[in-house]
Amino acid sequence: MLSEGSSLIVSPTNANLDRAAAALARGELVGLPTETVYGLAANATDPLAVEKIFTAKGRPTYNPLIVHVAGVDAIAQVINLPDGDRRAVQLSQLSAFWPGPLTVVGPRTAAIPDVVTAGRDTVAVRIPNHPVALELLRRCPFPVAAPSANVSNYISPTRAEHVRDGLGSAVAMILDGGDCEWGIESTIVALGVPSVQLLRPGAVTVEQLAARLGISITVPTPANSQRDLLPRAPGMLPSHYAPTTPLRLSEDVPFAPAESIGSRDKTPAWGRIAFAPISAQESAQYRIVEVLSECGDLDEVARELFSALRRLDSLGLDLIVIDVCAETGIGRAIMDRIRRAARQKPG
Ligand code: TXA
Ligand code: MG
């Protein structure tokens, strides 16, 4: 039985939501469920509170944070655009996706301190679509800064226990919102003339942005992405979301593990993350196989991806082999995360 007071993970009752809002107002950090991943929340207008986020995560101070608000009325507290600015039209078109997994980068207001934006004149903002996040934000008379609630460069958290495991000692409490609906971080776009630019693919797809709104989207190609993205989204470093265990894409593993070790009589310590069921013969070559979706549904794959990576990463395997998928729709976001996770860490 859990003794009261010792439990960091709390259910989102009215009383606990009030406690969480009070903790934020006092400058403390709170673990916050959203529909994408869990966030590590602080009062965005309190520089000392925001600094605690960077310290807790071990996050470089040049990597700016996303600000969260409860409704479109509050966007004006964060993004500053004069009427008539073409980007104001883009912003109002994009607000059709709110609340939801879309983050918009635009010119910041004076209310947002330098520490949030890493000194930039732009700020990232979104309205999350999770009842607990919205309830908490409505209780806060200030915008809330929240990066994903993982230790910097580790896998983003998709359930309350993941936040506790990595950052439990840094938070006043973690509001339990269950498993995240999307399981992958928000899409990030930057307002701009002539067009909106994609900075991070996510649950809102490029196809949805372009088709539903008639907004033209500049999508970085692999060739220009490093050059273009680094100055704009400094958090988009090549190695990100990475498990400790080496990760390889199935397309880069030309042979099965059993063949590779020939004379050894036991299955090598390889794990496999499959997007759909694989044959018994193929499965037999791995010590463990995680099938993310019985029917290869990519929304389900996105939802299960980070937890499966965490699970396999905790098993002391020598290698994790992971499936690939077509880079359209949500597949673009899935492959973005997987490629970063598979990138060799420097040194
Ligand atoms: O789904 C999400 O977006 C989650 C939940 C908690 O809302 N948050 C999240 O935050 O993924 P984080 O810090 O892990 O990723 C934020 C990204 C970083 O890559 C950062 O560089 C970028 O947003 N970013 C923030 N402000 C920016 C700005 N002014 N210009 C360009 N990129 C920015
Ligand atoms: Mg993150």
mmCIF file of C-alpha atoms and ligand atoms in Angstrom:
data_model
loop_
_atom_site.group_PDB
_atom_site.id
_atom_site.type_symbol
_atom_site.label_atom_id
_atom_site.label_comp_id
_atom_site.label_asym_id
_atom_site.label_seq_id
_atom_site.Cartn_x
_atom_site.Cartn_y
_atom_site.Cartn_z
ATOM 1 C CA MET A 1 0.000 0.000 0.000
ATOM 2 C CA LEU A 2 1.241 3.448 -0.837
ATOM 3 C CA SER A 3 1.502 5.698 2.156
ATOM 4 C CA GLU A 4 -0.049 9.089 1.600
ATOM 5 C CA GLY A 5 2.497 11.811 1.030
ATOM 6 C CA SER A 6 5.100 9.434 -0.343
ATOM 7 C CA SER A 7 3.307 9.172 -3.652
ATOM 8 C CA LEU A 8 4.580 11.641 -6.185
ATOM 9 C CA ILE A 9 2.074 10.530 -8.803
ATOM 10 C CA VAL A 10 -1.350 11.899 -7.962
ATOM 11 C CA SER A 11 -4.728 11.573 -9.589
ATOM 12 C CA PRO A 12 -6.028 14.808 -11.125
ATOM 13 C CA THR A 13 -8.729 15.576 -8.587
ATOM 14 C CA ASN A 14 -9.813 19.180 -8.123
ATOM 15 C CA ALA A 15 -7.827 19.339 -4.893
ATOM 16 C CA ASN A 16 -4.670 18.021 -6.569
ATOM 17 C CA LEU A 17 -5.089 20.350 -9.539
ATOM 18 C CA ASP A 18 -5.346 23.247 -7.070
ATOM 19 C CA ARG A 19 -2.194 22.015 -5.325
ATOM 20 C CA ALA A 20 -0.389 21.728 -8.641
ATOM 21 C CA ALA A 21 -1.376 25.280 -9.664
ATOM 22 C CA ALA A 22 -0.205 26.552 -6.264
ATOM 23 C CA ALA A 23 3.108 24.709 -6.645
ATOM 24 C CA LEU A 24 3.650 26.328 -10.046
ATOM 25 C CA ALA A 25 2.770 29.744 -8.615
ATOM 26 C CA ARG A 26 5.415 29.178 -5.889
ATOM 27 C CA GLY A 27 8.029 28.480 -8.551
ATOM 28 C CA GLU A 28 8.052 24.690 -8.285
ATOM 29 C CA LEU A 29 7.981 22.133 -11.092
ATOM 30 C CA VAL A 30 5.067 19.798 -11.881
ATOM 31 C CA GLY A 31 4.849 16.716 -14.114
ATOM 32 C CA LEU A 32 2.045 17.405 -16.547
ATOM 33 C CA PRO A 33 0.217 14.980 -18.859
ATOM 34 C CA THR A 34 -0.513 16.184 -22.371
ATOM 35 C CA GLU A 35 -1.930 14.373 -25.374
ATOM 36 C CA THR A 36 1.570 14.130 -26.906
ATOM 37 C CA VAL A 37 4.036 13.349 -24.110
ATOM 38 C CA TYR A 38 4.342 14.354 -20.442
ATOM 39 C CA GLY A 39 5.768 17.825 -19.807
ATOM 40 C CA LEU A 40 7.936 19.262 -17.037
ATOM 41 C CA ALA A 41 5.967 22.392 -16.197
ATOM 42 C CA ALA A 42 6.981 25.731 -14.656
ATOM 43 C CA ASN A 43 5.543 29.247 -14.531
ATOM 44 C CA ALA A 44 6.861 30.683 -17.806
ATOM 45 C CA THR A 45 6.951 34.226 -16.411
ATOM 46 C CA ASP A 46 9.182 33.231 -13.461
ATOM 47 C CA PRO A 47 12.821 32.989 -14.642
ATOM 48 C CA LEU A 48 13.997 31.196 -11.497
ATOM 49 C CA ALA A 49 11.316 28.554 -11.888
ATOM 50 C CA VAL A 50 12.179 28.082 -15.565
ATOM 51 C CA GLU A 51 15.867 27.701 -14.697
ATOM 52 C CA LYS A 52 14.904 24.721 -12.543
ATOM 53 C CA ILE A 53 13.663 22.972 -15.697
ATOM 54 C CA PHE A 54 17.081 23.312 -17.351
ATOM 55 C CA THR A 55 18.870 22.108 -14.227
ATOM 56 C CA ALA A 56 16.559 19.136 -13.681
ATOM 57 C CA LYS A 57 16.768 17.942 -17.276
ATOM 58 C CA GLY A 58 20.439 18.759 -17.768
ATOM 59 C CA ARG A 59 19.209 20.726 -20.777
ATOM 60 C CA PRO A 60 21.556 23.155 -22.511
ATOM 61 C CA THR A 61 20.402 26.718 -21.873
ATOM 62 C CA TYR A 62 20.496 27.492 -25.609
ATOM 63 C CA ASN A 63 17.567 25.132 -26.210
ATOM 64 C CA PRO A 64 14.300 27.110 -25.870
ATOM 65 C CA LEU A 65 11.088 25.789 -24.287
ATOM 66 C CA ILE A 66 7.487 25.501 -25.472
ATOM 67 C CA VAL A 67 4.934 27.664 -23.645
ATOM 68 C CA HIS A 68 1.469 26.233 -22.970
ATOM 69 C CA VAL A 69 -1.785 28.153 -22.526
ATOM 70 C CA ALA A 70 -5.423 27.129 -22.021
ATOM 71 C CA GLY A 71 -7.074 28.925 -24.914
ATOM 72 C CA VAL A 72 -6.613 31.094 -28.009
ATOM 73 C CA ASP A 73 -7.371 34.245 -25.997
ATOM 74 C CA ALA A 74 -4.155 33.702 -24.062
ATOM 75 C CA ILE A 75 -1.988 33.332 -27.181
ATOM 76 C CA ALA A 76 -1.687 37.112 -27.349
ATOM 77 C CA GLN A 77 0.086 37.032 -23.966
ATOM 78 C CA VAL A 78 2.833 35.015 -25.635
ATOM 79 C CA ILE A 79 2.988 35.822 -29.357
ATOM 80 C CA ASN A 80 3.045 39.455 -30.433
ATOM 81 C CA LEU A 81 1.762 40.151 -33.951
ATOM 82 C CA PRO A 82 0.221 43.394 -35.119
ATOM 83 C CA ASP A 83 -3.099 43.129 -36.988
ATOM 84 C CA GLY A 84 -2.441 43.117 -40.680
ATOM 85 C CA ASP A 85 0.833 41.213 -40.345
ATOM 86 C CA ARG A 86 0.638 38.271 -42.742
ATOM 87 C CA ARG A 87 1.796 35.985 -39.980
ATOM 88 C CA ALA A 88 -1.299 36.939 -37.953
ATOM 89 C CA VAL A 89 -3.401 35.379 -40.715
ATOM 90 C CA GLN A 90 -1.269 32.222 -40.604
ATOM 91 C CA LEU A 91 -1.649 32.110 -36.824
ATOM 92 C CA SER A 92 -5.415 32.353 -36.959
ATOM 93 C CA GLN A 93 -5.578 29.647 -39.624
ATOM 94 C CA LEU A 94 -3.311 27.380 -37.604
ATOM 95 C CA SER A 95 -5.374 27.915 -34.457
ATOM 96 C CA ALA A 96 -7.934 25.550 -36.018
ATOM 97 C CA PHE A 97 -5.652 22.768 -34.753
ATOM 98 C CA TRP A 98 -5.948 23.935 -31.129
ATOM 99 C CA PRO A 99 -6.311 22.519 -28.655
ATOM 100 C CA GLY A 100 -4.040 19.915 -30.188
ATOM 101 C CA PRO A 101 -0.534 18.673 -30.959
ATOM 102 C CA LEU A 102 0.678 21.725 -32.875
ATOM 103 C CA THR A 103 3.277 24.230 -31.657
ATOM 104 C CA VAL A 104 3.631 27.591 -33.383
ATOM 105 C CA VAL A 105 6.778 29.737 -33.280
ATOM 106 C CA GLY A 106 6.302 33.495 -33.630
ATOM 107 C CA PRO A 107 7.547 36.834 -32.273
ATOM 108 C CA ARG A 108 7.432 36.904 -28.479
ATOM 109 C CA THR A 109 5.802 39.390 -26.109
ATOM 110 C CA ALA A 110 7.644 41.124 -23.266
ATOM 111 C CA ALA A 111 5.892 38.799 -20.783
ATOM 112 C CA ILE A 112 8.114 35.904 -21.859
ATOM 113 C CA PRO A 113 11.558 36.047 -20.251
ATOM 114 C CA ASP A 114 14.810 35.331 -22.080
ATOM 115 C CA VAL A 115 15.387 32.063 -20.251
ATOM 116 C CA VAL A 116 12.302 30.531 -21.933
ATOM 117 C CA THR A 117 13.332 31.470 -25.474
ATOM 118 C CA ALA A 118 17.094 31.135 -24.941
ATOM 119 C CA GLY A 119 17.363 34.815 -25.724
ATOM 120 C CA ARG A 120 15.576 34.575 -29.064
ATOM 121 C CA ASP A 121 13.012 37.081 -30.197
ATOM 122 C CA THR A 122 10.647 34.234 -31.050
ATOM 123 C CA VAL A 123 8.693 31.921 -28.776
ATOM 124 C CA ALA A 124 7.035 28.526 -29.245
ATOM 125 C CA VAL A 125 3.455 28.117 -27.974
ATOM 126 C CA ARG A 126 0.687 25.547 -28.005
ATOM 127 C CA ILE A 127 -2.687 24.696 -26.465
ATOM 128 C CA PRO A 128 -2.541 21.049 -25.406
ATOM 129 C CA ASN A 129 -5.566 18.824 -25.897
ATOM 130 C CA HIS A 130 -5.596 16.915 -22.635
ATOM 131 C CA PRO A 131 -8.313 17.525 -20.047
ATOM 132 C CA VAL A 132 -5.828 17.495 -17.142
ATOM 133 C CA ALA A 133 -3.435 19.909 -18.850
ATOM 134 C CA LEU A 134 -6.303 22.245 -19.731
ATOM 135 C CA GLU A 135 -7.709 22.086 -16.192
ATOM 136 C CA LEU A 136 -4.320 22.981 -14.751
ATOM 137 C CA LEU A 137 -3.656 25.759 -17.260
ATOM 138 C CA ARG A 138 -7.064 27.301 -16.516
ATOM 139 C CA ARG A 139 -6.069 27.483 -12.863
ATOM 140 C CA CYS A 140 -2.844 29.350 -13.696
ATOM 141 C CA PRO A 141 -2.924 33.106 -14.279
ATOM 142 C CA PHE A 142 0.351 32.752 -16.223
ATOM 143 C CA PRO A 143 1.532 30.757 -19.257
ATOM 144 C CA VAL A 144 3.315 27.496 -18.465
ATOM 145 C CA ALA A 145 6.665 26.480 -19.970
ATOM 146 C CA ALA A 146 7.011 22.724 -20.424
ATOM 147 C CA PRO A 147 9.546 20.681 -22.327
ATOM 148 C CA SER A 148 9.123 16.926 -22.494
ATOM 149 C CA ALA A 149 9.665 15.550 -18.968
ATOM 150 C CA ASN A 150 12.702 13.395 -19.728
ATOM 151 C CA VAL A 151 16.330 13.807 -18.797
ATOM 152 C CA SER A 152 17.876 15.711 -21.709
ATOM 153 C CA ASN A 153 18.465 13.485 -24.758
ATOM 154 C CA TYR A 154 16.667 10.471 -23.302
ATOM 155 C CA ILE A 155 13.351 9.113 -24.558
ATOM 156 C CA SER A 156 10.280 11.312 -23.984
ATOM 157 C CA PRO A 157 7.823 10.105 -21.305
ATOM 158 C CA THR A 158 4.384 8.832 -22.286
ATOM 159 C CA ARG A 159 3.165 7.839 -18.822
ATOM 160 C CA ALA A 160 3.476 9.244 -15.300
ATOM 161 C CA GLU A 161 5.903 6.533 -14.167
ATOM 162 C CA HIS A 162 8.390 7.554 -16.867
ATOM 163 C CA VAL A 163 8.475 11.073 -15.405
ATOM 164 C CA ARG A 164 8.999 9.730 -11.892
ATOM 165 C CA ASP A 165 11.795 7.419 -13.049
ATOM 166 C CA GLY A 166 13.792 10.227 -14.670
ATOM 167 C CA LEU A 167 12.849 13.416 -12.843
ATOM 168 C CA GLY A 168 11.017 12.346 -9.684
ATOM 169 C CA SER A 169 13.363 14.247 -7.397
ATOM 170 C CA ALA A 170 12.808 17.530 -9.259
ATOM 171 C CA VAL A 171 9.014 17.811 -9.191
ATOM 172 C CA ALA A 172 6.512 18.769 -6.498
ATOM 173 C CA MET A 173 4.096 16.214 -7.987
ATOM 174 C CA ILE A 174 3.167 14.413 -11.176
ATOM 175 C CA LEU A 175 -0.445 14.620 -12.296
ATOM 176 C CA ASP A 176 -1.498 11.232 -13.609
ATOM 177 C CA GLY A 177 -3.251 11.580 -16.938
ATOM 178 C CA GLY A 178 -2.815 7.986 -18.051
ATOM 179 C CA ASP A 179 -1.017 6.992 -21.238
ATOM 180 C CA CYS A 180 -0.559 9.801 -23.742
ATOM 181 C CA GLU A 181 -2.936 9.641 -26.679
ATOM 182 C CA TRP A 182 -0.357 10.476 -29.392
ATOM 183 C CA GLY A 183 2.873 9.322 -27.740
ATOM 184 C CA ILE A 184 5.022 11.558 -29.908
ATOM 185 C CA GLU A 185 5.815 15.254 -29.459
ATOM 186 C CA SER A 186 3.864 18.047 -31.132
ATOM 187 C CA THR A 187 4.457 19.256 -34.656
ATOM 188 C CA ILE A 188 6.401 22.546 -34.596
ATOM 189 C CA VAL A 189 5.990 25.191 -37.296
ATOM 190 C CA ALA A 190 7.459 28.675 -37.573
ATOM 191 C CA LEU A 191 5.282 31.509 -38.869
ATOM 192 C CA GLY A 192 6.947 33.319 -41.727
ATOM 193 C CA VAL A 193 6.737 35.053 -45.042
ATOM 194 C CA PRO A 194 6.259 33.676 -47.614
ATOM 195 C CA SER A 195 5.344 30.407 -45.936
ATOM 196 C CA VAL A 196 5.078 28.533 -42.693
ATOM 197 C CA GLN A 197 8.107 26.317 -42.102
ATOM 198 C CA LEU A 198 8.076 22.879 -40.540
ATOM 199 C CA LEU A 199 10.605 22.666 -37.691
ATOM 200 C CA ARG A 200 9.603 19.306 -36.209
ATOM 201 C CA PRO A 201 7.197 16.742 -37.673
ATOM 202 C CA GLY A 202 4.576 15.487 -35.232
ATOM 203 C CA ALA A 203 1.030 14.292 -34.786
ATOM 204 C CA VAL A 204 -0.467 17.064 -36.902
ATOM 205 C CA THR A 205 0.782 16.076 -40.336
ATOM 206 C CA VAL A 206 2.160 18.299 -43.063
ATOM 207 C CA GLU A 207 -0.611 16.990 -45.287
ATOM 208 C CA GLN A 208 -3.247 18.148 -42.768
ATOM 209 C CA LEU A 209 -1.627 21.549 -42.363
ATOM 210 C CA ALA A 210 -1.409 22.142 -46.078
ATOM 211 C CA ALA A 211 -4.701 20.597 -47.188
ATOM 212 C CA ARG A 212 -7.087 21.811 -44.543
ATOM 213 C CA LEU A 213 -5.773 25.316 -44.330
ATOM 214 C CA GLY A 214 -4.345 25.988 -47.754
ATOM 215 C CA ILE A 215 -1.163 27.131 -46.056
ATOM 216 C CA SER A 216 1.954 26.297 -47.961
ATOM 217 C CA ILE A 217 4.494 24.562 -45.761
ATOM 218 C CA THR A 218 8.231 24.551 -46.292
ATOM 219 C CA VAL A 219 9.461 21.110 -45.365
ATOM 220 C CA PRO A 220 13.174 20.649 -44.812
ATOM 221 C CA THR A 221 14.763 17.987 -46.993
ATOM 222 C CA PRO A 222 17.336 15.644 -45.458
ATOM 223 C CA ALA A 223 20.045 17.560 -47.297
ATOM 224 C CA ASN A 224 19.157 20.968 -45.951
ATOM 225 C CA SER A 225 17.623 20.016 -42.613
ATOM 226 C CA GLN A 226 20.775 20.210 -40.538
ATOM 227 C CA ARG A 227 21.748 23.545 -41.995
ATOM 228 C CA ASP A 228 18.261 25.027 -41.785
ATOM 229 C CA LEU A 229 16.996 23.548 -38.573
ATOM 230 C CA LEU A 230 19.888 23.987 -36.233
ATOM 231 C CA PRO A 231 19.708 27.756 -36.055
ATOM 232 C CA ARG A 232 15.913 27.732 -35.776
ATOM 233 C CA ALA A 233 15.263 24.760 -33.543
ATOM 234 C CA PRO A 234 18.430 24.256 -31.579
ATOM 235 C CA GLY A 235 16.887 21.324 -29.751
ATOM 236 C CA MET A 236 16.784 19.359 -32.968
ATOM 237 C CA LEU A 237 20.253 18.003 -32.446
ATOM 238 C CA PRO A 238 21.190 14.904 -34.431
ATOM 239 C CA SER A 239 21.275 12.579 -31.438
ATOM 240 C CA HIS A 240 18.049 12.915 -29.516
ATOM 241 C CA TYR A 241 15.455 10.723 -27.852
ATOM 242 C CA ALA A 242 18.168 8.122 -27.675
ATOM 243 C CA PRO A 243 18.082 4.899 -25.670
ATOM 244 C CA THR A 244 21.333 3.795 -24.011
ATOM 245 C CA THR A 245 21.289 0.529 -25.970
ATOM 246 C CA PRO A 246 22.484 0.886 -29.573
ATOM 247 C CA LEU A 247 19.526 1.152 -31.948
ATOM 248 C CA ARG A 248 19.590 0.164 -35.627
ATOM 249 C CA LEU A 249 16.966 0.481 -38.324
ATOM 250 C CA SER A 250 15.871 -2.904 -39.699
ATOM 251 C CA GLU A 251 16.739 -1.686 -43.206
ATOM 252 C CA ASP A 252 20.344 -1.175 -42.058
ATOM 253 C CA VAL A 253 20.652 -4.669 -40.593
ATOM 254 C CA PRO A 254 21.211 -6.880 -43.623
ATOM 255 C CA PHE A 255 21.388 -10.136 -41.730
ATOM 256 C CA ALA A 256 19.423 -11.718 -38.927
ATOM 257 C CA PRO A 257 21.185 -11.993 -35.559
ATOM 258 C CA ALA A 258 21.132 -15.795 -35.464
ATOM 259 C CA GLU A 259 23.055 -16.000 -38.729
ATOM 260 C CA SER A 260 25.473 -13.345 -37.619
ATOM 261 C CA ILE A 261 26.804 -15.325 -34.703
ATOM 262 C CA GLY A 262 26.779 -18.725 -36.394
ATOM 263 C CA SER A 263 28.487 -20.926 -33.829
ATOM 264 C CA ARG A 264 26.984 -19.430 -30.701
ATOM 265 C CA ASP A 265 24.199 -21.601 -29.417
ATOM 266 C CA LYS A 266 22.048 -19.055 -27.704
ATOM 267 C CA THR A 267 20.014 -16.264 -29.175
ATOM 268 C CA PRO A 268 22.088 -13.100 -29.168
ATOM 269 C CA ALA A 269 20.969 -10.315 -26.869
ATOM 270 C CA TRP A 270 19.120 -8.468 -29.589
ATOM 271 C CA GLY A 271 15.652 -7.033 -29.258
ATOM 272 C CA ARG A 272 13.267 -6.137 -32.053
ATOM 273 C CA ILE A 273 10.612 -3.460 -32.207
ATOM 274 C CA ALA A 274 8.196 -4.409 -34.985
ATOM 275 C CA PHE A 275 5.389 -2.173 -36.241
ATOM 276 C CA ALA A 276 3.250 -5.205 -37.149
ATOM 277 C CA PRO A 277 3.501 -8.950 -36.397
ATOM 278 C CA ILE A 278 6.587 -10.658 -37.855
ATOM 279 C CA SER A 279 6.997 -14.328 -38.737
ATOM 280 C CA ALA A 280 7.744 -16.901 -36.045
ATOM 281 C CA GLN A 281 10.987 -17.705 -37.828
ATOM 282 C CA GLU A 282 12.122 -14.097 -37.690
ATOM 283 C CA SER A 283 10.936 -13.664 -34.095
ATOM 284 C CA ALA A 284 12.932 -16.674 -32.998
ATOM 285 C CA GLN A 285 16.111 -14.836 -33.818
ATOM 286 C CA TYR A 286 15.559 -12.189 -31.187
ATOM 287 C CA ARG A 287 15.596 -12.455 -27.445
ATOM 288 C CA ILE A 288 12.527 -10.256 -27.273
ATOM 289 C CA VAL A 289 10.107 -8.885 -29.857
ATOM 290 C CA GLU A 290 7.713 -6.006 -29.184
ATOM 291 C CA VAL A 291 4.921 -5.733 -31.732
ATOM 292 C CA LEU A 292 3.556 -2.188 -31.578
ATOM 293 C CA SER A 293 0.390 -2.774 -33.585
ATOM 294 C CA GLU A 294 -1.454 -5.944 -34.565
ATOM 295 C CA CYS A 295 -2.469 -4.346 -37.863
ATOM 296 C CA GLY A 296 0.476 -2.029 -38.523
ATOM 297 C CA ASP A 297 -1.551 1.068 -37.653
ATOM 298 C CA LEU A 298 0.936 3.936 -37.478
ATOM 299 C CA ASP A 299 -1.058 5.978 -34.940
ATOM 300 C CA GLU A 300 -0.794 2.976 -32.645
ATOM 301 C CA VAL A 301 2.909 2.624 -33.465
ATOM 302 C CA ALA A 302 3.493 6.275 -32.484
ATOM 303 C CA ARG A 303 1.550 5.805 -29.253
ATOM 304 C CA GLU A 304 3.544 2.737 -28.184
ATOM 305 C CA LEU A 305 6.966 3.682 -29.589
ATOM 306 C CA PHE A 306 8.623 5.502 -26.675
ATOM 307 C CA SER A 307 7.395 3.098 -24.020
ATOM 308 C CA ALA A 308 8.653 0.133 -26.045
ATOM 309 C CA LEU A 309 12.045 1.819 -26.453
ATOM 310 C CA ARG A 310 12.228 2.437 -22.704
ATOM 311 C CA ARG A 311 11.216 -1.139 -21.932
ATOM 312 C CA LEU A 312 13.770 -2.709 -24.225
ATOM 313 C CA ASP A 313 16.423 -0.233 -23.108
ATOM 314 C CA SER A 314 16.027 -1.482 -19.532
ATOM 315 C CA LEU A 315 16.836 -5.107 -20.451
ATOM 316 C CA GLY A 316 20.578 -4.817 -20.956
ATOM 317 C CA LEU A 317 20.410 -5.887 -24.619
ATOM 318 C CA ASP A 318 23.365 -5.486 -26.974
ATOM 319 C CA LEU A 319 21.237 -4.076 -29.775
ATOM 320 C CA ILE A 320 17.683 -3.024 -30.558
ATOM 321 C CA VAL A 321 16.518 -3.394 -34.162
ATOM 322 C CA ILE A 322 13.501 -1.309 -35.127
ATOM 323 C CA ASP A 323 11.170 -1.283 -38.123
ATOM 324 C CA VAL A 324 10.881 1.589 -40.579
ATOM 325 C CA CYS A 325 7.817 3.011 -42.325
ATOM 326 C CA ALA A 326 6.944 5.342 -45.195
ATOM 327 C CA GLU A 327 7.626 8.976 -44.328
ATOM 328 C CA THR A 328 4.180 10.365 -44.979
ATOM 329 C CA GLY A 329 1.454 11.347 -42.525
ATOM 330 C CA ILE A 330 2.420 10.437 -38.985
ATOM 331 C CA GLY A 331 5.113 8.170 -40.480
ATOM 332 C CA ARG A 332 7.204 11.299 -41.046
ATOM 333 C CA ALA A 333 7.257 12.005 -37.289
ATOM 334 C CA ILE A 334 7.876 8.368 -36.392
ATOM 335 C CA MET A 335 10.870 8.116 -38.735
ATOM 336 C CA ASP A 336 12.213 11.484 -37.532
ATOM 337 C CA ARG A 337 12.289 10.208 -33.938
ATOM 338 C CA ILE A 338 13.694 6.825 -34.874
ATOM 339 C CA ARG A 339 16.482 8.263 -37.001
ATOM 340 C CA ARG A 340 17.531 10.578 -34.192
ATOM 341 C CA ALA A 341 17.399 7.766 -31.659
ATOM 342 C CA ALA A 342 19.539 5.569 -33.919
ATOM 343 C CA ARG A 343 22.156 8.237 -34.555
ATOM 344 C CA GLN A 344 25.457 7.413 -32.881
ATOM 345 C CA LYS A 345 26.124 9.637 -29.931
ATOM 346 C CA PRO A 346 29.256 11.714 -30.254
ATOM 347 C CA GLY A 347 32.291 10.447 -28.342
HETATM 348 O O1 TXA B 1 4.493 17.802 -27.532
HETATM 349 C C1 TXA B 1 5.277 18.644 -27.117
HETATM 350 O O2 TXA B 1 5.624 19.620 -27.807
HETATM 351 C C2 TXA B 1 5.841 18.471 -25.716
HETATM 352 C C3 TXA B 1 4.699 18.686 -24.719
HETATM 353 C C4 TXA B 1 5.153 18.643 -23.285
HETATM 354 O O3 TXA B 1 4.025 19.878 -25.004
HETATM 355 N N1 TXA B 1 6.930 19.370 -25.475
HETATM 356 C C5 TXA B 1 8.127 19.226 -26.087
HETATM 357 O O4 TXA B 1 9.083 20.133 -25.684
HETATM 358 O O5 TXA B 1 8.363 18.359 -26.897
HETATM 359 P P1 TXA B 1 10.654 19.970 -25.953
HETATM 360 O O6 TXA B 1 11.320 21.018 -25.153
HETATM 361 O O7 TXA B 1 11.048 18.602 -25.672
HETATM 362 O O8 TXA B 1 10.825 20.351 -27.444
HETATM 363 C C6 TXA B 1 10.666 21.696 -27.798
HETATM 364 C C7 TXA B 1 11.301 21.993 -29.108
HETATM 365 C C8 TXA B 1 12.806 22.036 -29.034
HETATM 366 O O9 TXA B 1 13.362 21.310 -30.112
HETATM 367 C C9 TXA B 1 13.129 23.515 -29.166
HETATM 368 O O10 TXA B 1 14.350 23.758 -29.756
HETATM 369 C C10 TXA B 1 11.949 23.992 -30.009
HETATM 370 O O11 TXA B 1 10.872 23.282 -29.502
HETATM 371 N N2 TXA B 1 11.717 25.429 -29.802
HETATM 372 C C11 TXA B 1 11.272 26.041 -28.689
HETATM 373 N N3 TXA B 1 11.243 27.376 -28.861
HETATM 374 C C12 TXA B 1 11.663 27.619 -30.118
HETATM 375 C C13 TXA B 1 11.868 28.796 -30.879
HETATM 376 N N4 TXA B 1 11.652 30.005 -30.400
HETATM 377 N N5 TXA B 1 12.313 28.641 -32.146
HETATM 378 C C14 TXA B 1 12.556 27.424 -32.655
HETATM 379 N N6 TXA B 1 12.389 26.262 -31.963
HETATM 380 C C15 TXA B 1 11.959 26.372 -30.715
HETATM 381 MG MG MG B 2 12.087 16.938 -25.652
#
